[in-house]
PDB file of C-alpha atoms and ligand atoms in Angstrom:
ATOM      1  CA  MET X 323     -11.502   1.077  34.562  1.00 95.00           C
ATOM      2  CA  ARG X 324     -10.763  -0.143  31.064  1.00 98.00           C
ATOM      3  CA  ILE X 325      -7.419  -1.280  29.714  1.00 98.00           C
ATOM      4  CA  VAL X 326      -6.601  -2.583  26.246  1.00 98.00           C
ATOM      5  CA  ASN X 327      -3.318  -3.092  24.366  1.00 98.00           C
ATOM      6  CA  LEU X 328      -3.494  -1.489  20.926  1.00 98.00           C
ATOM      7  CA  GLY X 329      -0.541  -3.496  19.589  1.00 98.00           C
ATOM      8  CA  SER X 330       2.695  -4.864  20.936  1.00 98.00           C
ATOM      9  CA  GLY X 331       5.939  -6.141  19.411  1.00 98.00           C
ATOM     10  CA  SER X 332       9.150  -4.816  17.828  1.00 96.00           C
ATOM     11  CA  LYS X 333       7.129  -2.927  15.182  1.00 98.00           C
ATOM     12  CA  GLY X 334       5.124  -0.822  17.700  1.00 98.00           C
ATOM     13  CA  ASN X 335       3.685  -0.658  21.134  1.00 98.00           C
ATOM     14  CA  CYS X 336       0.775   1.175  22.745  1.00 98.00           C
ATOM     15  CA  THR X 337      -1.638   0.492  25.550  1.00 98.00           C
ATOM     16  CA  PHE X 338      -4.827   2.484  26.379  1.00 98.00           C
ATOM     17  CA  LEU X 339      -5.970   2.930  29.981  1.00 98.00           C
ATOM     18  CA  GLN X 340      -9.239   4.633  30.902  1.00 97.00           C
ATOM     19  CA  THR X 341     -10.333   5.494  34.460  1.00 95.00           C
ATOM     20  CA  LYS X 342     -13.281   7.536  35.758  1.00 93.00           C
ATOM     21  CA  ASN X 343     -11.438  10.804  34.877  1.00 93.00           C
ATOM     22  CA  ALA X 344      -8.438  10.038  32.716  1.00 96.00           C
ATOM     23  CA  LYS X 345      -7.548   8.519  29.428  1.00 98.00           C
ATOM     24  CA  ILE X 346      -3.889   7.534  29.158  1.00 98.00           C
ATOM     25  CA  LEU X 347      -1.718   6.055  26.477  1.00 98.00           C
ATOM     26  CA  LEU X 348       1.364   4.079  27.482  1.00 98.00           C
ATOM     27  CA  ASP X 349       3.806   4.530  24.685  1.00 98.00           C
ATOM     28  CA  VAL X 350       3.095   5.753  21.135  1.00 98.00           C
ATOM     29  CA  GLY X 351       4.944   3.268  19.061  1.00 98.00           C
ATOM     30  CA  PHE X 352       2.773   3.605  15.929  1.00 98.00           C
ATOM     31  CA  SER X 353       2.581   6.386  13.386  1.00 98.00           C
ATOM     32  CA  LEU X 354      -0.121   8.909  14.203  1.00 98.00           C
ATOM     33  CA  SER X 355      -2.374   7.680  11.359  1.00 98.00           C
ATOM     34  CA  GLU X 356      -1.995   4.058  12.419  1.00 98.00           C
ATOM     35  CA  LEU X 357      -2.611   4.902  16.083  1.00 98.00           C
ATOM     36  CA  THR X 358      -5.698   6.942  15.135  1.00 98.00           C
ATOM     37  CA  LYS X 359      -7.038   3.862  13.368  1.00 98.00           C
ATOM     38  CA  ARG X 360      -6.332   1.604  16.221  1.00 98.00           C
ATOM     39  CA  LEU X 361      -7.946   4.088  18.689  1.00 98.00           C
ATOM     40  CA  LYS X 362     -11.026   4.220  16.421  1.00 98.00           C
ATOM     41  CA  ASN X 363     -11.233   0.494  16.480  1.00 97.00           C
ATOM     42  CA  ILE X 364     -11.832   0.657  20.263  1.00 98.00           C
ATOM     43  CA  GLY X 365     -14.180   3.664  19.976  1.00 98.00           C
ATOM     44  CA  GLU X 366     -11.702   6.290  21.036  1.00 98.00           C
ATOM     45  CA  THR X 367     -10.027   9.367  19.374  1.00 98.00           C
ATOM     46  CA  PRO X 368      -6.600  11.043  19.874  1.00 98.00           C
ATOM     47  CA  GLU X 369      -8.282  14.341  20.921  1.00 97.00           C
ATOM     48  CA  ASN X 370      -9.605  12.724  24.113  1.00 97.00           C
ATOM     49  CA  ILE X 371      -6.254  11.460  25.375  1.00 98.00           C
ATOM     50  CA  ASP X 372      -5.331  13.274  28.586  1.00 97.00           C
ATOM     51  CA  ALA X 373      -1.833  11.889  29.078  1.00 98.00           C
ATOM     52  CA  ILE X 374       0.930   9.923  27.398  1.00 98.00           C
ATOM     53  CA  ILE X 375       3.537   8.039  29.413  1.00 98.00           C
ATOM     54  CA  ILE X 376       6.669   6.765  27.776  1.00 98.00           C
ATOM     55  CA  THR X 377       8.637   3.635  28.847  1.00 98.00           C
ATOM     56  CA  HIS X 378      11.826   4.313  26.765  1.00 98.00           C
ATOM     57  CA  GLU X 379      13.366   5.985  23.703  1.00 98.00           C
ATOM     58  CA  HIS X 380      13.408   2.985  21.347  1.00 98.00           C
ATOM     59  CA  SER X 381      11.408   3.687  18.166  1.00 97.00           C
ATOM     60  CA  ASP X 382       8.860   0.940  18.625  1.00 98.00           C
ATOM     61  CA  HIS X 383       7.696   2.941  21.705  1.00 98.00           C
ATOM     62  CA  ILE X 384       7.909   6.536  20.489  1.00 98.00           C
ATOM     63  CA  LYS X 385       7.455   6.414  16.723  1.00 98.00           C
ATOM     64  CA  GLY X 386       4.293   8.626  16.647  1.00 97.00           C
ATOM     65  CA  LEU X 387       5.003  10.734  19.760  1.00 97.00           C
ATOM     66  CA  CYS X 388       6.252  13.958  18.181  1.00 95.00           C
ATOM     67  CA  ALA X 389       3.486  13.977  15.523  1.00 95.00           C
ATOM     68  CA  PHE X 390       0.969  13.340  18.291  1.00 96.00           C
ATOM     69  CA  LEU X 391       2.241  16.177  20.481  1.00 94.00           C
ATOM     70  CA  LYS X 392       2.268  18.517  17.496  1.00 93.00           C
ATOM     71  CA  LYS X 393      -1.331  18.008  16.753  1.00 94.00           C
ATOM     72  CA  TYR X 394      -2.941  17.256  20.174  1.00 95.00           C
ATOM     73  CA  ASN X 395      -2.582  18.486  23.689  1.00 92.00           C
ATOM     74  CA  PRO X 396      -2.076  15.590  26.175  1.00 96.00           C
ATOM     75  CA  LYS X 397       0.382  16.002  29.030  1.00 96.00           C
ATOM     76  CA  CYS X 398       3.404  13.842  28.299  1.00 97.00           C
ATOM     77  CA  PHE X 399       5.412  12.082  30.992  1.00 98.00           C
ATOM     78  CA  ILE X 400       9.010  11.108  30.051  1.00 98.00           C
ATOM     79  CA  HIS X 401      11.963  10.217  32.191  1.00 98.00           C
ATOM     80  CA  LYS X 402      14.238  13.184  32.560  1.00 97.00           C
ATOM     81  CA  ASP X 403      17.260  11.413  30.984  1.00 97.00           C
ATOM     82  CA  ILE X 404      15.541  10.665  27.707  1.00 97.00           C
ATOM     83  CA  VAL X 405      13.426  13.716  27.034  1.00 94.00           C
ATOM     84  CA  SER X 406      15.679  15.005  24.263  1.00 92.00           C
ATOM     85  CA  ASP X 407      16.018  11.558  22.665  1.00 94.00           C
ATOM     86  CA  CYS X 408      12.223  11.256  22.514  1.00 94.00           C
ATOM     87  CA  LEU X 409      11.540  14.706  21.229  1.00 92.00           C
ATOM     88  CA  LYS X 410      14.092  15.244  18.538  1.00 86.00           C
ATOM     89  CA  ASP X 411      11.469  16.412  16.070  1.00 80.00           C
ATOM     90  CA  LEU X 412       9.653  18.719  18.382  1.00 82.00           C
ATOM     91  CA  GLN X 413      10.337  22.390  19.184  1.00 72.00           C
ATOM     92  CA  GLY X 414       8.914  25.407  20.861  1.00 66.00           C
ATOM     93  CA  ARG X 415       5.658  25.449  22.790  1.00 62.00           C
ATOM     94  CA  ASN X 416       4.955  21.755  22.315  1.00 66.00           C
ATOM     95  CA  ILE X 417       7.762  21.095  24.790  1.00 72.00           C
ATOM     96  CA  ASP X 418       5.672  22.779  27.524  1.00 75.00           C
ATOM     97  CA  LYS X 419       3.408  19.717  27.568  1.00 86.00           C
ATOM     98  CA  VAL X 420       6.233  17.514  28.678  1.00 93.00           C
ATOM     99  CA  ILE X 421       6.554  16.626  32.370  1.00 96.00           C
ATOM    100  CA  GLU X 422       9.909  15.116  33.347  1.00 96.00           C
ATOM    101  CA  ILE X 423       9.685  12.189  35.640  1.00 97.00           C
ATOM    102  CA  SER X 424      12.304  10.132  37.472  1.00 96.00           C
ATOM    103  CA  GLU X 425      11.930   7.024  39.741  1.00 94.00           C
ATOM    104  CA  TYR X 426       9.257   8.577  41.944  1.00 97.00           C
ATOM    105  CA  ALA X 427       5.470   8.174  41.893  1.00 98.00           C
ATOM    106  CA  PHE X 428       3.246  10.591  40.018  1.00 98.00           C
ATOM    107  CA  SER X 429      -0.434  10.966  39.285  1.00 97.00           C
ATOM    108  CA  VAL X 430      -2.655  11.428  36.310  1.00 97.00           C
ATOM    109  CA  GLY X 431      -6.173  12.250  37.445  1.00 95.00           C
ATOM    110  CA  ASP X 432      -7.229   9.433  39.846  1.00 94.00           C
ATOM    111  CA  VAL X 433      -4.360   7.154  38.846  1.00 97.00           C
ATOM    112  CA  ARG X 434      -1.222   6.773  40.911  1.00 98.00           C
ATOM    113  CA  ILE X 435       1.732   5.677  38.804  1.00 98.00           C
ATOM    114  CA  MET X 436       4.902   4.197  40.144  1.00 98.00           C
ATOM    115  CA  PRO X 437       7.877   3.840  37.749  1.00 98.00           C
ATOM    116  CA  TYR X 438      10.647   1.247  38.043  1.00 98.00           C
ATOM    117  CA  LEU X 439      13.957   1.144  36.235  1.00 98.00           C
ATOM    118  CA  LEU X 440      14.155  -1.955  33.991  1.00 98.00           C
ATOM    119  CA  PRO X 441      17.456  -3.517  32.617  1.00 98.00           C
ATOM    120  CA  HIS X 442      17.351  -2.938  28.925  1.00 98.00           C
ATOM    121  CA  ASP X 443      19.754  -1.633  26.222  1.00 97.00           C
ATOM    122  CA  SER X 444      18.215   1.851  26.093  1.00 98.00           C
ATOM    123  CA  LYS X 445      19.444   4.922  28.095  1.00 98.00           C
ATOM    124  CA  VAL X 446      16.534   4.428  30.467  1.00 98.00           C
ATOM    125  CA  CYS X 447      13.677   1.900  30.437  1.00 98.00           C
ATOM    126  CA  LEU X 448      10.676   2.011  32.828  1.00 98.00           C
ATOM    127  CA  GLY X 449       8.071  -0.448  33.926  1.00 98.00           C
ATOM    128  CA  PHE X 450       4.966   0.850  35.711  1.00 98.00           C
ATOM    129  CA  VAL X 451       2.544  -0.083  38.482  1.00 98.00           C
ATOM    130  CA  PHE X 452      -0.767   1.761  38.056  1.00 98.00           C
ATOM    131  CA  SER X 453      -3.013   2.044  41.133  1.00 97.00           C
ATOM    132  CA  VAL X 454      -6.569   3.333  40.907  1.00 95.00           C
ATOM    133  CA  GLY X 455      -9.739   2.791  42.926  1.00 91.00           C
ATOM    134  CA  GLY X 456      -8.194  -0.129  44.837  1.00 94.00           C
ATOM    135  CA  LYS X 457      -7.130  -1.938  41.651  1.00 97.00           C
ATOM    136  CA  LYS X 458      -3.610  -2.459  40.475  1.00 98.00           C
ATOM    137  CA  ILE X 459      -2.210  -3.043  37.032  1.00 98.00           C
ATOM    138  CA  SER X 460       1.432  -3.673  36.244  1.00 98.00           C
ATOM    139  CA  ILE X 461       3.208  -3.420  32.917  1.00 98.00           C
ATOM    140  CA  ALA X 462       6.736  -4.572  32.209  1.00 98.00           C
ATOM    141  CA  THR X 463       8.118  -5.025  28.755  1.00 98.00           C
ATOM    142  CA  ASP X 464      11.615  -4.588  27.323  1.00 98.00           C
ATOM    143  CA  LEU X 465      13.682  -6.044  30.176  1.00 98.00           C
ATOM    144  CA  GLY X 466      16.582  -8.574  30.307  1.00 98.00           C
ATOM    145  CA  TYR X 467      15.451  -9.807  33.710  1.00 98.00           C
ATOM    146  CA  MET X 468      12.936  -8.848  36.297  1.00 98.00           C
ATOM    147  CA  PRO X 469      14.398  -6.604  39.094  1.00 98.00           C
ATOM    148  CA  GLU X 470      13.414  -7.719  42.588  1.00 98.00           C
ATOM    149  CA  ASN X 471      11.983  -4.304  43.541  1.00 98.00           C
ATOM    150  CA  MET X 472       9.639  -4.233  40.620  1.00 98.00           C
ATOM    151  CA  LEU X 473       8.597  -7.869  41.187  1.00 98.00           C
ATOM    152  CA  ASP X 474       7.843  -7.095  44.832  1.00 98.00           C
ATOM    153  CA  ALA X 475       5.776  -4.079  43.731  1.00 98.00           C
ATOM    154  CA  MET X 476       3.803  -6.057  41.179  1.00 98.00           C
ATOM    155  CA  ASN X 477       2.615  -8.483  43.965  1.00 98.00           C
ATOM    156  CA  GLY X 478      -1.101  -8.420  44.282  1.00 97.00           C
ATOM    157  CA  SER X 479      -1.736  -6.867  40.876  1.00 98.00           C
ATOM    158  CA  ASP X 480      -5.166  -7.553  39.349  1.00 98.00           C
ATOM    159  CA  LEU X 481      -3.711  -7.579  35.844  1.00 98.00           C
ATOM    160  CA  VAL X 482      -0.151  -7.963  34.598  1.00 98.00           C
ATOM    161  CA  PHE X 483       1.262  -7.242  31.182  1.00 98.00           C
ATOM    162  CA  ILE X 484       4.607  -9.056  30.961  1.00 98.00           C
ATOM    163  CA  GLU X 485       7.025  -9.420  28.143  1.00 98.00           C
ATOM    164  CA  SER X 486       7.355 -12.988  26.648  1.00 98.00           C
ATOM    165  CA  ASN X 487       9.608 -12.021  23.852  1.00 98.00           C
ATOM    166  CA  HIS X 488      11.242 -15.179  22.445  1.00 98.00           C
ATOM    167  CA  ASP X 489      11.586 -18.932  22.589  1.00 98.00           C
ATOM    168  CA  LYS X 490      15.262 -19.429  23.279  1.00 96.00           C
ATOM    169  CA  LYS X 491      15.548 -22.345  20.857  1.00 97.00           C
ATOM    170  CA  MET X 492      13.753 -20.536  18.071  1.00 97.00           C
ATOM    171  CA  LEU X 493      15.918 -17.439  18.653  1.00 97.00           C
ATOM    172  CA  MET X 494      19.110 -19.484  18.391  1.00 95.00           C
ATOM    173  CA  GLY X 495      17.835 -21.041  15.148  1.00 95.00           C
ATOM    174  CA  CYS X 496      16.525 -17.862  13.528  1.00 94.00           C
ATOM    175  CA  MET X 497      18.257 -15.711  10.912  1.00 93.00           C
ATOM    176  CA  TYR X 498      19.396 -12.913  13.278  1.00 94.00           C
ATOM    177  CA  PRO X 499      23.153 -12.227  13.397  1.00 96.00           C
ATOM    178  CA  TYR X 500      24.972 -13.775  16.342  1.00 96.00           C
ATOM    179  CA  ILE X 501      25.518 -10.346  17.900  1.00 96.00           C
ATOM    180  CA  VAL X 502      21.772  -9.567  17.891  1.00 95.00           C
ATOM    181  CA  LYS X 503      20.959 -12.912  19.484  1.00 97.00           C
ATOM    182  CA  GLN X 504      23.524 -12.250  22.227  1.00 96.00           C
ATOM    183  CA  ARG X 505      21.994  -8.813  22.772  1.00 96.00           C
ATOM    184  CA  ILE X 506      18.464 -10.217  23.121  1.00 96.00           C
ATOM    185  CA  ILE X 507      19.256 -12.983  25.563  1.00 96.00           C
ATOM    186  CA  SER X 508      21.577 -10.640  27.672  1.00 96.00           C
ATOM    187  CA  ASP X 509      20.600  -9.086  30.971  1.00 97.00           C
ATOM    188  CA  HIS X 510      19.817  -5.891  29.012  1.00 97.00           C
ATOM    189  CA  GLY X 511      17.757  -7.568  26.279  1.00 97.00           C
ATOM    190  CA  HIS X 512      14.285  -9.094  26.407  1.00 98.00           C
ATOM    191  CA  LEU X 513      12.562 -11.719  28.540  1.00 98.00           C
ATOM    192  CA  SER X 514      12.286 -15.227  27.050  1.00 98.00           C
ATOM    193  CA  ASN X 515       9.075 -17.333  27.397  1.00 98.00           C
ATOM    194  CA  ASP X 516      10.672 -19.299  30.197  1.00 98.00           C
ATOM    195  CA  GLN X 517      11.640 -16.138  32.154  1.00 98.00           C
ATOM    196  CA  ALA X 518       8.050 -14.790  31.692  1.00 98.00           C
ATOM    197  CA  ALA X 519       6.625 -18.163  32.904  1.00 98.00           C
ATOM    198  CA  ASP X 520       8.694 -18.022  36.131  1.00 98.00           C
ATOM    199  CA  ILE X 521       7.476 -14.519  36.854  1.00 98.00           C
ATOM    200  CA  ILE X 522       3.854 -15.386  36.073  1.00 98.00           C
ATOM    201  CA  VAL X 523       3.920 -18.358  38.412  1.00 98.00           C
ATOM    202  CA  LYS X 524       5.379 -16.203  41.236  1.00 98.00           C
ATOM    203  CA  LEU X 525       2.725 -13.531  40.743  1.00 98.00           C
ATOM    204  CA  ALA X 526      -0.144 -16.059  40.408  1.00 98.00           C
ATOM    205  CA  LYS X 527       0.922 -17.475  43.800  1.00 98.00           C
ATOM    206  CA  ASN X 528       0.419 -13.975  45.180  1.00 97.00           C
ATOM    207  CA  GLY X 529      -3.055 -13.586  43.801  1.00 97.00           C
ATOM    208  CA  THR X 530      -2.826 -12.184  40.285  1.00 98.00           C
ATOM    209  CA  ARG X 531      -5.423 -13.789  38.054  1.00 98.00           C
ATOM    210  CA  TYR X 532      -5.020 -11.989  34.682  1.00 98.00           C
ATOM    211  CA  PHE X 533      -1.864 -12.007  32.597  1.00 98.00           C
ATOM    212  CA  VAL X 534      -1.155 -10.727  29.134  1.00 98.00           C
ATOM    213  CA  LEU X 535       2.016 -12.043  27.350  1.00 98.00           C
ATOM    214  CA  SER X 536       3.463  -9.021  25.567  1.00 98.00           C
ATOM    215  CA  HIS X 537       6.112  -7.874  23.132  1.00 98.00           C
ATOM    216  CA  LEU X 538       6.175 -11.325  21.344  1.00 98.00           C
ATOM    217  CA  SER X 539       8.861 -11.502  18.669  1.00 97.00           C
ATOM    218  CA  GLU X 540       7.533 -12.352  15.127  1.00 96.00           C
ATOM    219  CA  ASN X 541      10.886 -14.051  14.186  1.00 96.00           C
ATOM    220  CA  SER X 542      11.762 -15.994  17.331  1.00 97.00           C
ATOM    221  CA  ASN X 543       8.445 -16.805  18.970  1.00 98.00           C
ATOM    222  CA  THR X 544       4.868 -17.732  18.171  1.00 97.00           C
ATOM    223  CA  PRO X 545       1.760 -16.866  20.211  1.00 97.00           C
ATOM    224  CA  GLU X 546       1.172 -20.614  20.700  1.00 98.00           C
ATOM    225  CA  GLN X 547       4.723 -21.235  21.951  1.00 98.00           C
ATOM    226  CA  ALA X 548       4.583 -18.270  24.362  1.00 98.00           C
ATOM    227  CA  TYR X 549       1.164 -19.303  25.623  1.00 98.00           C
ATOM    228  CA  LEU X 550       2.088 -22.978  26.031  1.00 98.00           C
ATOM    229  CA  THR X 551       5.219 -22.194  28.023  1.00 98.00           C
ATOM    230  CA  SER X 552       3.430 -20.118  30.670  1.00 98.00           C
ATOM    231  CA  ALA X 553       0.301 -22.319  30.563  1.00 98.00           C
ATOM    232  CA  LYS X 554       2.395 -25.467  31.368  1.00 98.00           C
ATOM    233  CA  ALA X 555       4.289 -23.678  34.146  1.00 98.00           C
ATOM    234  CA  LEU X 556       1.044 -22.516  35.740  1.00 98.00           C
ATOM    235  CA  GLU X 557      -0.476 -25.986  35.489  1.00 98.00           C
ATOM    236  CA  ASN X 558       2.646 -27.532  37.015  1.00 98.00           C
ATOM    237  CA  ALA X 559       2.248 -25.127  39.887  1.00 98.00           C
ATOM    238  CA  GLY X 560      -1.287 -26.371  40.383  1.00 98.00           C
ATOM    239  CA  PHE X 561      -3.351 -23.570  38.727  1.00 98.00           C
ATOM    240  CA  ILE X 562      -6.362 -24.293  36.585  1.00 98.00           C
ATOM    241  CA  LEU X 563      -6.425 -22.196  33.469  1.00 98.00           C
ATOM    242  CA  GLU X 564      -9.614 -20.229  32.717  1.00 97.00           C
ATOM    243  CA  LYS X 565     -10.649 -20.786  36.329  1.00 97.00           C
ATOM    244  CA  ASP X 566      -7.872 -19.694  38.757  1.00 96.00           C
ATOM    245  CA  VAL X 567      -5.843 -17.805  36.221  1.00 98.00           C
ATOM    246  CA  TYR X 568      -6.465 -16.287  32.759  1.00 98.00           C
ATOM    247  CA  LEU X 569      -3.678 -16.095  30.251  1.00 98.00           C
ATOM    248  CA  ARG X 570      -3.886 -13.913  27.103  1.00 98.00           C
ATOM    249  CA  TYR X 571      -1.393 -12.542  24.579  1.00 98.00           C
ATOM    250  CA  SER X 572      -1.098  -9.250  22.805  1.00 97.00           C
ATOM    251  CA  ARG X 573      -0.807  -8.873  19.010  1.00 96.00           C
ATOM    252  CA  GLN X 574       1.390  -6.809  16.713  1.00 97.00           C
ATOM    253  CA  ASP X 575      -1.252  -6.364  14.024  1.00 97.00           C
ATOM    254  CA  LYS X 576      -4.244  -5.441  16.150  1.00 96.00           C
ATOM    255  CA  ASN X 577      -5.577  -4.611  19.602  1.00 96.00           C
ATOM    256  CA  GLY X 578      -5.888  -7.306  22.221  1.00 96.00           C
ATOM    257  CA  ASN X 579      -8.538  -8.095  24.799  1.00 96.00           C
ATOM    258  CA  ASN X 580     -10.401  -5.439  26.734  1.00 97.00           C
ATOM    259  CA  PHE X 581     -10.174  -5.698  30.481  1.00 98.00           C
ATOM    260  CA  TYR X 582     -12.719  -3.985  32.770  1.00 97.00           C
ATOM    261  CA  PHE X 583     -12.314  -3.508  36.497  1.00 95.00           C
ATOM    262  CA  SER X 584     -14.695  -1.785  38.841  1.00 92.00           C
ATOM    263  CA  GLU X 585     -13.122   1.037  40.852  1.00 84.00           C
ATOM    264  CA  SER X 586     -14.121   1.520  44.522  1.00 78.00           C
ATOM    265  CA  GLU X 587     -15.369   4.978  45.563  1.00 63.00           C
ATOM    266  CA  ASP X 588     -12.719   5.762  48.221  1.00 55.00           C
TER     267      ASP X 588
HETATM  268 ZN1   ZN P2037      10.247  -2.547  22.475  1.00 96.41          ZN
HETATM  269 ZN1   ZN P2038      13.334  -1.459  23.661  1.00 96.41          ZN
END
């Protein structure tokens, strides 16, 4: 199995997952031309994508979706309550490719995918736990706090993508209007570096070794600040970085690290 983030942040999000028999995109938050470029950078093409899964209807997650579905033929999994919000520019036969999901598990090829509702200021927002060949990968971005049921489900993940959106001090000092700052720190906004660090330590104690800090703000965070916050929390909890636990961060402008996991046969 291969997984690589193609870009993450308020200007666009997309993650590529490849298993033995499926190629999946989680979110299409870049224009089709930009996404095609980013896929090419990792040796892939849009024609070969089997399925798209959407987290929520904000434009940084669906920007290129309709253009993608007009031109190519992947199945597209969208929560039933946001299908019309996500597909405003799409009509006719293209809608046939859309499969409505709710809060129940579904499969794409050999991957079992379990969605979880996340608290965020969209109509619906989903986090996902992907299980394939005995491996588990969890992705949670765009959430004001981590719901207990998703945290429980993430336990034992091999790899976790977790939002580390802002540094609270930098957010309070940045040029955003007060109302926007209140929205970001609310229970329906985004996770701060400190919140992400707490979650990472909990999951590391339950055996997760690989973490990717995701959806970093360009105005109220820096990769260094996000990294240091979680790194310090892990070290304070007794973990040795680059030995017990590996911490990486995703970028807005380009793809992040490739992760490869072997899948068991059964
Ligand atoms: Zn977002
Ligand atoms: Zn959002």
